[in-house]
Coordinates of C-alpha atoms in Angstrom, one line a residue:
X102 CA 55.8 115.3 62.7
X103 CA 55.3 116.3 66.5
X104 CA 53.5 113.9 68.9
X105 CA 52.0 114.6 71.7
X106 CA 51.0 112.1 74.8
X107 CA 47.9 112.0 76.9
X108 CA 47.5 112.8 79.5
X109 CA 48.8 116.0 78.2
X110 CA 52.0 118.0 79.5
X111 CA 50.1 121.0 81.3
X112 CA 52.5 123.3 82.8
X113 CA 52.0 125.3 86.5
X114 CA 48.7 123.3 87.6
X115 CA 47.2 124.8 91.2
X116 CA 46.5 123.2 94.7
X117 CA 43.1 121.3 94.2
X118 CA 42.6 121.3 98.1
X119 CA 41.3 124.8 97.7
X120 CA 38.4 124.3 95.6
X121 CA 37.5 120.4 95.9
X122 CA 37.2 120.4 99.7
X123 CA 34.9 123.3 99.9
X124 CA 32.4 121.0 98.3
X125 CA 34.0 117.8 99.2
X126 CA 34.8 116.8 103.0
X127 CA 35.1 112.9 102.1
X128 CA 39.2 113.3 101.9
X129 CA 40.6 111.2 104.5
X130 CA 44.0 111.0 103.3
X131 CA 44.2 115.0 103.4
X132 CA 46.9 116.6 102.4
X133 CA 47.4 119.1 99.2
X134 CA 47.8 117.8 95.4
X135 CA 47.2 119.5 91.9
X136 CA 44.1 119.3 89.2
X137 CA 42.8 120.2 86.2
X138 CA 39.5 119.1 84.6
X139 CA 36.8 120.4 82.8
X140 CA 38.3 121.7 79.6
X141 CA 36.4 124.3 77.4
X142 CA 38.5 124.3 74.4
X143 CA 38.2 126.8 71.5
X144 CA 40.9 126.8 68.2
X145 CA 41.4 130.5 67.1
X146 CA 43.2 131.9 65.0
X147 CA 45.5 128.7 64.3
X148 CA 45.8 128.6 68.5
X149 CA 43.6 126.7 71.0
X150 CA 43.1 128.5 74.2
X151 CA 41.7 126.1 76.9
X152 CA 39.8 127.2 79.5
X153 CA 39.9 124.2 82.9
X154 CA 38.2 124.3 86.3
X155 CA 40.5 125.6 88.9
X156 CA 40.7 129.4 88.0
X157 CA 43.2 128.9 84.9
X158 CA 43.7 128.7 81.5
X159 CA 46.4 128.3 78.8
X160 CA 46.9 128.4 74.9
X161 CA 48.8 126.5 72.6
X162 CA 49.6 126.6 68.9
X163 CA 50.9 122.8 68.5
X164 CA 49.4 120.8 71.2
X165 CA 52.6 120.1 72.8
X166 CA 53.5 123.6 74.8
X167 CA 50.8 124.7 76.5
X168 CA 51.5 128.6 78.2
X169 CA 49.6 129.6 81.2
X170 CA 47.9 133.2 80.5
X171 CA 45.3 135.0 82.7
X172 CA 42.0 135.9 81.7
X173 CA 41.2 138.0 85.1
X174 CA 38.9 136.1 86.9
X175 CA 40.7 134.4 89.6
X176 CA 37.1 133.0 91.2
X177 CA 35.9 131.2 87.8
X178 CA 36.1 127.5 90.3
X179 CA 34.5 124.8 88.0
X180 CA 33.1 124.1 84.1
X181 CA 34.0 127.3 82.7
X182 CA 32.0 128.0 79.6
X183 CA 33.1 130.6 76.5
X184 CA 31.1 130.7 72.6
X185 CA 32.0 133.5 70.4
X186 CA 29.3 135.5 69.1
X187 CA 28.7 138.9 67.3
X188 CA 32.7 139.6 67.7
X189 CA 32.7 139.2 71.4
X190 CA 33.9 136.5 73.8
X191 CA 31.3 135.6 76.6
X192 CA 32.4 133.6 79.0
X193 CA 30.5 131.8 82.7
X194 CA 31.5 129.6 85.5
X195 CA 30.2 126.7 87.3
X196 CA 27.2 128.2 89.4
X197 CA 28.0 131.7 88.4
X198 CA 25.2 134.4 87.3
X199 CA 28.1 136.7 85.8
X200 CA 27.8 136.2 82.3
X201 CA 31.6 138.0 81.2
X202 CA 32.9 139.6 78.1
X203 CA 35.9 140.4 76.0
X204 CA 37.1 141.0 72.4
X205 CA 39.6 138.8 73.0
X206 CA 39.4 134.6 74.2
X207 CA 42.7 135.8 76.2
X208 CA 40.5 138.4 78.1
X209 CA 40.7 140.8 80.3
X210 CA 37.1 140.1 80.7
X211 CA 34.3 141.8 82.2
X212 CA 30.7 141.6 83.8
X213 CA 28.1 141.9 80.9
X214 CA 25.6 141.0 82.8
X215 CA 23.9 138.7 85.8
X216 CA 22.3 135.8 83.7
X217 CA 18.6 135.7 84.1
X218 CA 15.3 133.9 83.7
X219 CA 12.5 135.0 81.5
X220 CA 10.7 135.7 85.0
X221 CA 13.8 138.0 86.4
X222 CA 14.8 135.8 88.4
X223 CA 18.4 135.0 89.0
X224 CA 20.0 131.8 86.8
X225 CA 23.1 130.0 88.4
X226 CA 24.0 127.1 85.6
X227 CA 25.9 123.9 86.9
X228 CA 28.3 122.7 84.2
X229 CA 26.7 125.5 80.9
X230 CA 28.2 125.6 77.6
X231 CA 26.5 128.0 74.7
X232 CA 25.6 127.4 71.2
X233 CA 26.2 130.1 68.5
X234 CA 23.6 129.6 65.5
X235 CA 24.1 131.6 63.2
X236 CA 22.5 135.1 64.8
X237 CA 21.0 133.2 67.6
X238 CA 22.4 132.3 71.2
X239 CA 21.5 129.3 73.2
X240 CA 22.7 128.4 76.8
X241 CA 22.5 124.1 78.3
X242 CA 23.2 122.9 81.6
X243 CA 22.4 120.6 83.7
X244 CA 19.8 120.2 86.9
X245 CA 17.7 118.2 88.6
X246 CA 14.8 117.6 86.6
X247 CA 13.2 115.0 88.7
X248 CA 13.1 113.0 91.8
X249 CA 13.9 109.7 92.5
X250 CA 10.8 108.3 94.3
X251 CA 12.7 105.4 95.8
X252 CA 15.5 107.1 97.9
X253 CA 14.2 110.6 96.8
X254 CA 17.7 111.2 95.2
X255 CA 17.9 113.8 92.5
X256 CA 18.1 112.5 88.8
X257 CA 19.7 114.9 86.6
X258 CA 19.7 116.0 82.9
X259 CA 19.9 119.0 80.6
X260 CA 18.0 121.8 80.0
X261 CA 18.7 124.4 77.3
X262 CA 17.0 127.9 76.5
X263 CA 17.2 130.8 74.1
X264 CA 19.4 133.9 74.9
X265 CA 18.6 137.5 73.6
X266 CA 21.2 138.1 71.3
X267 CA 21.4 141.8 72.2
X268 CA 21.7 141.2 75.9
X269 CA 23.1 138.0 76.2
X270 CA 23.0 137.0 79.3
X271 CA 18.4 137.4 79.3
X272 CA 17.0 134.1 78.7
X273 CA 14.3 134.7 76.2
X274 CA 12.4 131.2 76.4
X275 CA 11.6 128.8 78.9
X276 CA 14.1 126.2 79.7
X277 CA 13.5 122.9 78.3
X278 CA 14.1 119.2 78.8
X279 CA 16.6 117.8 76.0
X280 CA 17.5 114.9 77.9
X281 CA 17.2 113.5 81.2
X282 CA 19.5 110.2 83.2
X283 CA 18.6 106.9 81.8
X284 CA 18.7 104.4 84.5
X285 CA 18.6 101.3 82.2
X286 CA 21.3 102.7 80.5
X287 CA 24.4 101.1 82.3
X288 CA 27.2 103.6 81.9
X289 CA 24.8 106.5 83.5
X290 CA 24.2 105.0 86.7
X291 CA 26.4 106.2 89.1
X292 CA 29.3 104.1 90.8
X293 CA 32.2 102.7 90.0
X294 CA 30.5 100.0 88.7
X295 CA 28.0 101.7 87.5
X296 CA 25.8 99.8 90.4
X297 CA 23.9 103.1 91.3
X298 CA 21.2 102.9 89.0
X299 CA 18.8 105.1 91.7
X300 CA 21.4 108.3 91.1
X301 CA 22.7 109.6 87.3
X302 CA 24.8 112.8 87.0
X303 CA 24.3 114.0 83.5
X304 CA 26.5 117.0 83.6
X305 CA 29.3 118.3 81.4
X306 CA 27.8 119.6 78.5
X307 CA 29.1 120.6 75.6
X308 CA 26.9 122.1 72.2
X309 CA 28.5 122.2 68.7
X310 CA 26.8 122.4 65.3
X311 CA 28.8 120.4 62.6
X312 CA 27.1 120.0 59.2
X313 CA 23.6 121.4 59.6
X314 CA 23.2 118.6 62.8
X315 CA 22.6 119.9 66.3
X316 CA 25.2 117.2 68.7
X317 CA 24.8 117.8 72.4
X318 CA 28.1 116.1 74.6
X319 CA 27.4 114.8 78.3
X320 CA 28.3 113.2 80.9
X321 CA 27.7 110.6 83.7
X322 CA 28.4 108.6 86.3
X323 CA 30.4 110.7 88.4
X324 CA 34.0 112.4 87.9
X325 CA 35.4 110.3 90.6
X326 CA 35.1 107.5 89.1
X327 CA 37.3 105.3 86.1
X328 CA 33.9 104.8 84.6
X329 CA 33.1 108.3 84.1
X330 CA 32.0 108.8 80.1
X331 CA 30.8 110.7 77.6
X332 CA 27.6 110.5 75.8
X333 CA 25.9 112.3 72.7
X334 CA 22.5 113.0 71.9
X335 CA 21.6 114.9 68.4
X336 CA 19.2 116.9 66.5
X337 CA 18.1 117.2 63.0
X338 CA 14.8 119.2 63.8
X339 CA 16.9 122.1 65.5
X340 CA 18.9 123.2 68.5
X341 CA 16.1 122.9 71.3
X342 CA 14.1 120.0 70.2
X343 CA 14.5 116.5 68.5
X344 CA 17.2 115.2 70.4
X345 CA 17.9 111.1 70.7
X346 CA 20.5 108.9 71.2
X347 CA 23.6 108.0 69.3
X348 CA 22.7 104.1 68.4
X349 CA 26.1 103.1 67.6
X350 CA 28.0 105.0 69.6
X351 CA 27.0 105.2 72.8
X352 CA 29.3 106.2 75.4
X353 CA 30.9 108.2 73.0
X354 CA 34.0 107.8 75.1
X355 CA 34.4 105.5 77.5
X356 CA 38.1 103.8 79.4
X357 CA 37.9 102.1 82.8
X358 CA 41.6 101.2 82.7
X359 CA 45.3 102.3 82.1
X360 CA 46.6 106.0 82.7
X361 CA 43.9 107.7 80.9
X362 CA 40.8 106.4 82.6
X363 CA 37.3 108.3 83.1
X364 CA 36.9 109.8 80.5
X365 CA 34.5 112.3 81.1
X366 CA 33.6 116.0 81.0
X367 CA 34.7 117.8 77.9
X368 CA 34.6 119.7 75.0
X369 CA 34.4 119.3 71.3
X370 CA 36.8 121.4 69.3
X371 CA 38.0 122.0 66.0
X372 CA 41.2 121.9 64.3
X373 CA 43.6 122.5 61.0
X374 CA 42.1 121.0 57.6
X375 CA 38.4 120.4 59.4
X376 CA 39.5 118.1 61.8
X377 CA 37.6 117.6 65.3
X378 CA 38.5 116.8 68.3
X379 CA 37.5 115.8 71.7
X380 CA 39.0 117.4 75.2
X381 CA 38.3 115.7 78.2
X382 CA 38.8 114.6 82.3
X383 CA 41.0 111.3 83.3
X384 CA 40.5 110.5 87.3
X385 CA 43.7 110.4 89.6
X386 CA 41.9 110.3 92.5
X387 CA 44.7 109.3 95.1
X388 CA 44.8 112.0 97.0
X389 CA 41.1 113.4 96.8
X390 CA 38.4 112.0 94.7
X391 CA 38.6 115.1 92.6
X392 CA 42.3 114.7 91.3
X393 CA 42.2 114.8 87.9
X394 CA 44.2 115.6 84.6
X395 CA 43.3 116.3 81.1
X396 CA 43.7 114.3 77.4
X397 CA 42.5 114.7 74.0
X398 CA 41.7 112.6 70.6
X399 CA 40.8 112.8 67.5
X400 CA 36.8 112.7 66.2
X401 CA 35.3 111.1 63.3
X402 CA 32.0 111.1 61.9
X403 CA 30.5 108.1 60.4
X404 CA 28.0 107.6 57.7
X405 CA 25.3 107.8 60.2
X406 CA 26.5 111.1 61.1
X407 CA 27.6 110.0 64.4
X408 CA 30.7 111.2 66.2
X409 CA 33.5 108.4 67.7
X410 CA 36.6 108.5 68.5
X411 CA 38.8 105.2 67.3
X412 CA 40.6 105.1 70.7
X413 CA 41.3 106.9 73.9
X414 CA 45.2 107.1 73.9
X415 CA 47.7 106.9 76.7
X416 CA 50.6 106.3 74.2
X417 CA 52.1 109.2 71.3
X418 CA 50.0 110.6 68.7
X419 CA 50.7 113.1 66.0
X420 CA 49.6 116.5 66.9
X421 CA 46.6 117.7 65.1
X422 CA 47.8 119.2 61.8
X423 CA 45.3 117.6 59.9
X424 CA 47.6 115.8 57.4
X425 CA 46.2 112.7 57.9
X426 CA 43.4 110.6 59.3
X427 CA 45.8 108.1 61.6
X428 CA 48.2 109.8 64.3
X429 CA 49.3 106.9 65.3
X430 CA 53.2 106.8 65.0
X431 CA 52.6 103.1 67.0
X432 CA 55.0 103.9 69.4
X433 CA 54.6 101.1 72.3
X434 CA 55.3 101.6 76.1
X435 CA 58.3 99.7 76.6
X436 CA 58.4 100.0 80.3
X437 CA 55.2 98.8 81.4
X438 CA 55.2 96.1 84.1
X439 CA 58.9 95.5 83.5
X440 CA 60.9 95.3 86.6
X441 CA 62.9 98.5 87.9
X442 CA 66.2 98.5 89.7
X443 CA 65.5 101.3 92.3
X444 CA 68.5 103.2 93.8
X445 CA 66.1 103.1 97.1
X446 CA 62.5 103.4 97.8
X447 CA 60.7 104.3 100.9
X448 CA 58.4 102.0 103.2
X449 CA 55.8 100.4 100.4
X450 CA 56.9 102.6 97.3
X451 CA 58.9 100.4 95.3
X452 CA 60.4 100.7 92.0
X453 CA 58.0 98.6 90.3
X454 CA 54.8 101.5 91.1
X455 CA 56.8 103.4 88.8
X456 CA 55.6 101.4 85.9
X457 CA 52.5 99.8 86.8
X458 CA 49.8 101.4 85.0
X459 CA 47.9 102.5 87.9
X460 CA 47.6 106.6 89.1
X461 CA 47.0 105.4 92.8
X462 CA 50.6 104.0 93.3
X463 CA 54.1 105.4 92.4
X464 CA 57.7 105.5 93.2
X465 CA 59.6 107.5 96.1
X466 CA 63.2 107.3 97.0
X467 CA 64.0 107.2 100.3
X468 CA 65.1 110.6 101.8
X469 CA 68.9 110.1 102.0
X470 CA 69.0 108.9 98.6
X471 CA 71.1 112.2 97.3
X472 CA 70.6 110.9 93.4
X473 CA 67.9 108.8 93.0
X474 CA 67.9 106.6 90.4
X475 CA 65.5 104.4 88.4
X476 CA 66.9 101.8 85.8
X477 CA 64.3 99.7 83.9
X478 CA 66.0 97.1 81.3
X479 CA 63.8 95.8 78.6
X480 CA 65.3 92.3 78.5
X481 CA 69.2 90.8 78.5
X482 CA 68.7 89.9 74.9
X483 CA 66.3 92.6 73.6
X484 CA 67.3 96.2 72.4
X485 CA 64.3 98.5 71.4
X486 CA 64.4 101.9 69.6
X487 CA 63.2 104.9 72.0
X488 CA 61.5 108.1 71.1
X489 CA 60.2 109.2 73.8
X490 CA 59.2 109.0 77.1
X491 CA 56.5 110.5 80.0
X492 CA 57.3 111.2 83.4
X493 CA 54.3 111.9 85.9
X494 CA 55.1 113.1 89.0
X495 CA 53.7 113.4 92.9
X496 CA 54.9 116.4 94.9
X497 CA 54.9 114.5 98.3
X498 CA 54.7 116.7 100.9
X499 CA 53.3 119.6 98.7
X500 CA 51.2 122.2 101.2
X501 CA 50.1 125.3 99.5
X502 CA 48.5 126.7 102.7
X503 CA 52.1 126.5 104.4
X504 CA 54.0 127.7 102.2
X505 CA 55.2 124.5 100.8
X506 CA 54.6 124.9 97.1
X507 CA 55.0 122.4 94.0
X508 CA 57.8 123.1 91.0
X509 CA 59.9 121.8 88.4
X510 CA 62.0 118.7 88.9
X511 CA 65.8 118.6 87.6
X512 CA 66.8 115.0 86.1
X513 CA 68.5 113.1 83.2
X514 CA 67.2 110.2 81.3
X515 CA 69.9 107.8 80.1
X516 CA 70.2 104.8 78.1
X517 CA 72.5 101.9 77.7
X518 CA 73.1 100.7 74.2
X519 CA 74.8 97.1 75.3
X520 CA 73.2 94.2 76.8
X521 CA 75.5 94.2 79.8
X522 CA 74.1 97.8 80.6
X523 CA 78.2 99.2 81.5
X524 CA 77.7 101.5 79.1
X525 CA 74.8 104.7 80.1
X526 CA 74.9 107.5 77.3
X527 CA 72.7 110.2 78.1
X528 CA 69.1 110.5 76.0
X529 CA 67.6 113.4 77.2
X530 CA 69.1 116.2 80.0
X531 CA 66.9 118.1 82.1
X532 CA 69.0 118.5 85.0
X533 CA 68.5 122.4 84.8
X534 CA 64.8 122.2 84.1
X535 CA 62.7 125.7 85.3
X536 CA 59.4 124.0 83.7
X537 CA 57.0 122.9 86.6
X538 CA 55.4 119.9 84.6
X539 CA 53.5 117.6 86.8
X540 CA 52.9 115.5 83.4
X541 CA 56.7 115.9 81.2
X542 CA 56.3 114.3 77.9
X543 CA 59.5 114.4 75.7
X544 CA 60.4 113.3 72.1
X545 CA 64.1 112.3 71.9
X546 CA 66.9 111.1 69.6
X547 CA 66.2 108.2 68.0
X548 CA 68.9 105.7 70.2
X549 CA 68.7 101.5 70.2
X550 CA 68.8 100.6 74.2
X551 CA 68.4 97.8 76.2
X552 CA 67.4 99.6 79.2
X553 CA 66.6 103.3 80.6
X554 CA 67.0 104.8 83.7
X555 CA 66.2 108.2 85.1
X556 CA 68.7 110.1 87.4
X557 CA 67.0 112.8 89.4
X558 CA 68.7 115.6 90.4
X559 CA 66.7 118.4 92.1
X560 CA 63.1 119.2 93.3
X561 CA 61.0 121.8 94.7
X562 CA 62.1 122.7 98.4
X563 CA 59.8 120.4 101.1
X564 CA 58.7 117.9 98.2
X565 CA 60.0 114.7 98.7
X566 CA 59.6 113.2 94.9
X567 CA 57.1 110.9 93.5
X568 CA 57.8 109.3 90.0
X569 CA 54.0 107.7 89.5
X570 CA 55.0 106.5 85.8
X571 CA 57.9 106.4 84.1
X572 CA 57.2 105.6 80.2
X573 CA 59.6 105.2 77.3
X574 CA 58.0 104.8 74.2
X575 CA 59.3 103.6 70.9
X576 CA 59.2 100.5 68.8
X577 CA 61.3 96.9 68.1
X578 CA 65.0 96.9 66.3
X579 CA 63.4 96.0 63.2

């Protein structure tokens, strides 16, 4: 079976800079970097197209390639939201009246119609998703449902309303309350810390009907944050009413450490033989608080009919074919916090960032380095089997508005099968790679090593490389 790794190998990602700091001026590192966030996920027709912030959107049909494609709206920004219903795709954006259509999830996609209240006036939804029921439409979002009487600070929850199903885009009820920020619920409040409990973001919603149960996903405390989660609410009594807390699970997801961290804003999607799963944001945040990437995991139900997922993962699983209930091949990261043997490093970018578990840090050769070079041993006694590894990469120097621009990096990864490390076969060769990866996740051969190294041997023009992680994966000699 295939395996995939979060967070997930997303080809061709664009310059965050243009987006984020329209909203954002709080950057004072500057410069240009690459995001995705937000996904809106569908499976169709044995392919998943996802739809990110950021103007873009891909399909896949194993989890593991994901193709850019264009859907024809180059301004769709943030949260883009897409239900099938009748036949047709409808499809909004992040503060967007244009409620767009298609026969097709691929597009091309047009203006149905300006989204509207039941008194004409114009609706603009933060963060929507829709619900197809049957012959019935519903639209959620979130807003400001109240003030904060204390620092006057907005607090923030969802509202949902019924659409006409013959013009799609006319609300036909008045929008109502389904939930609203908790304060005394600790993983709302907004903060890193979660010590904001004046301020809750409940954003990021996502509607599914599984079972005859109504299961609203949100979000809080802030995408900038590791503690960024998500929470469900549900509904037995129907899709606008009734809703309360998941007891057991609640976040839903929740990881403040590691790779795959804030685990946030996403989707619920299906998959082959029933199975579900959830899509969703990991913070960078290095260069701009908004720098973000994208992972996935499986679902479950419980005998409560509550939804969890068993882990968040930043190590293989099996794709989603739904042959069984555990992906886990229990591959290990062999390289984390081990020591690296860097060829040459730059002022304060050592080898060692390479492999420490942390986004905000990485390794960069220094610029005379011609073939830099990254050996990591496991131990002078210990040999592992490797099958796989994940590079993530920082285009330093990247400048979109210049005319610097981001690409594919060229390089080999090599292994040494004796303890003296003389001996470097080669375990996987990229050196003519044309795929612009910012996350490059790769199965390989399965060799016995006692240490790895990459070589790399081109990158874009103007990018000095950054190697933020470097992970081979596999398992003990046993």
């Amino acid at each position: 079976m295939k395996t995939y790794c979060n967070p997930l190998a997303i080809p061709d990602l664009v310059s965050g800079r243009a987006l984020d700091q329209q909203s954002d001026n709080d950057n004072p590192l500057g410069g240009d970097y690459r995001s995705i966030a937000d996904p809106s996920v569908v499976y169709h027709e044995g392919k998943w197209i996802l739809y990110p912030s950021y103007s873009v959107a891909y399909q896949s049909s194993d989890f593991v390639t994901w193709e850019k494609i264009d859907i024809g709206i180059p301004h769709l920004r943030y949260s883009p939201a897409v239900v099938q219903f009748r036949g047709k795709w409808y499809l909004n954006g992040h503060g967007m009246s244009e409620l767009y259509v298609s026969d097709s999830p691929t597009g091309p996609f047009e203006v149905a119609g300006h989204l509207t209240k039941p008194n004409g006036k114009p609706l603009r939804p933060a963060d929507a998703c829709f619900l197809a029921d049957n012959d019935r439409l519903f639209i959620y979002y979130c807003n400001a449902v109240a003030k904060n009487e204390k620092d006057k600070s907005a607090i923030y929850g969802t509202l949902g309303a019924e659409l006409c199903p013959d013009k799609p885009w006319q609300l036909i009820s008045e929008p109502v309350e389904i939930n609203r920020f908790e304060p005394e619920v600790s993983w709302q409040c907004h903060g890193a810390r979660n010590q904001n409990a004046n301020l809750g973001w409940i954003e990021g919603q996502w509607a599914k009907k599984i079972n005859g149960r109504y299961y609203l996903l949100y979000s809080g405390c802030g995408t900038e944050y590791p503690t960024y989660a998500n929470g469900i609410c549900y509904s037995d009594e129907g899709p606008l009413s009734g809703f309360k807390k998941q007891k057991k699970h609640d976040p839903f997801s929740l990881k403040t450490t590691g790779i795959v961290k804030g685990a946030g804003h996403g989707c619920l999607c299906d998959g082959p033989n029933n199975s579900l799963w959830l899509f969703y944001t990991n913070v960078l945040g290095y260069a701009h608080p908004f720098e973000r990437r994208i992972s996935m995991d499986r679902v479950y139900i419980d005998e409560n009919g509550e939804l969890y997922c068993k882990e968040l993962a930043e190590e293989p699983r099996y794709i989603p074919d739904g042959s069984c209930d555990d992906n886990d091949p229990h591959w290990l990261n062999l390289t984390l916090y081990q020591r690296p043997q860097a060829s040459s490093f730059a002022q304060g970018r050592e080898g060692i960032y390479a492999c420490d578990d942390s986004m905000l840090s990485w390794w960069q050769p220094r610029e005379d380095d011609r073939e830099p070079t990254l050996t990591v041993p496991f131990g002078s006694d210990t040999a592992y089997y490797v099958r796989a590894f994940r590079l993530m990469w920082r285009d330093v120097g990247m400048d979109c508005q210049n005319k610097i621009m981001p690409g594919a990096f060229g390089y080999k990864v090599e292994y040494s099968p004796d303890k003296e490390q003389k001996t470097w076969l080669c375990l996987y060769d990229a050196s003519k790679n044309t795929r612009d990866l910012p996350v490059d996740y790769r199965e390989t051969a399965k060799v016995k090593a006692y240490a790895v190294r990459i070589k790399i041997m081109s990158h874009p023009k103007g990018i000095t490389p950054g190697l933020r992680n470097f992970s081979c994966f596999g398992h003990y000699q046993l």
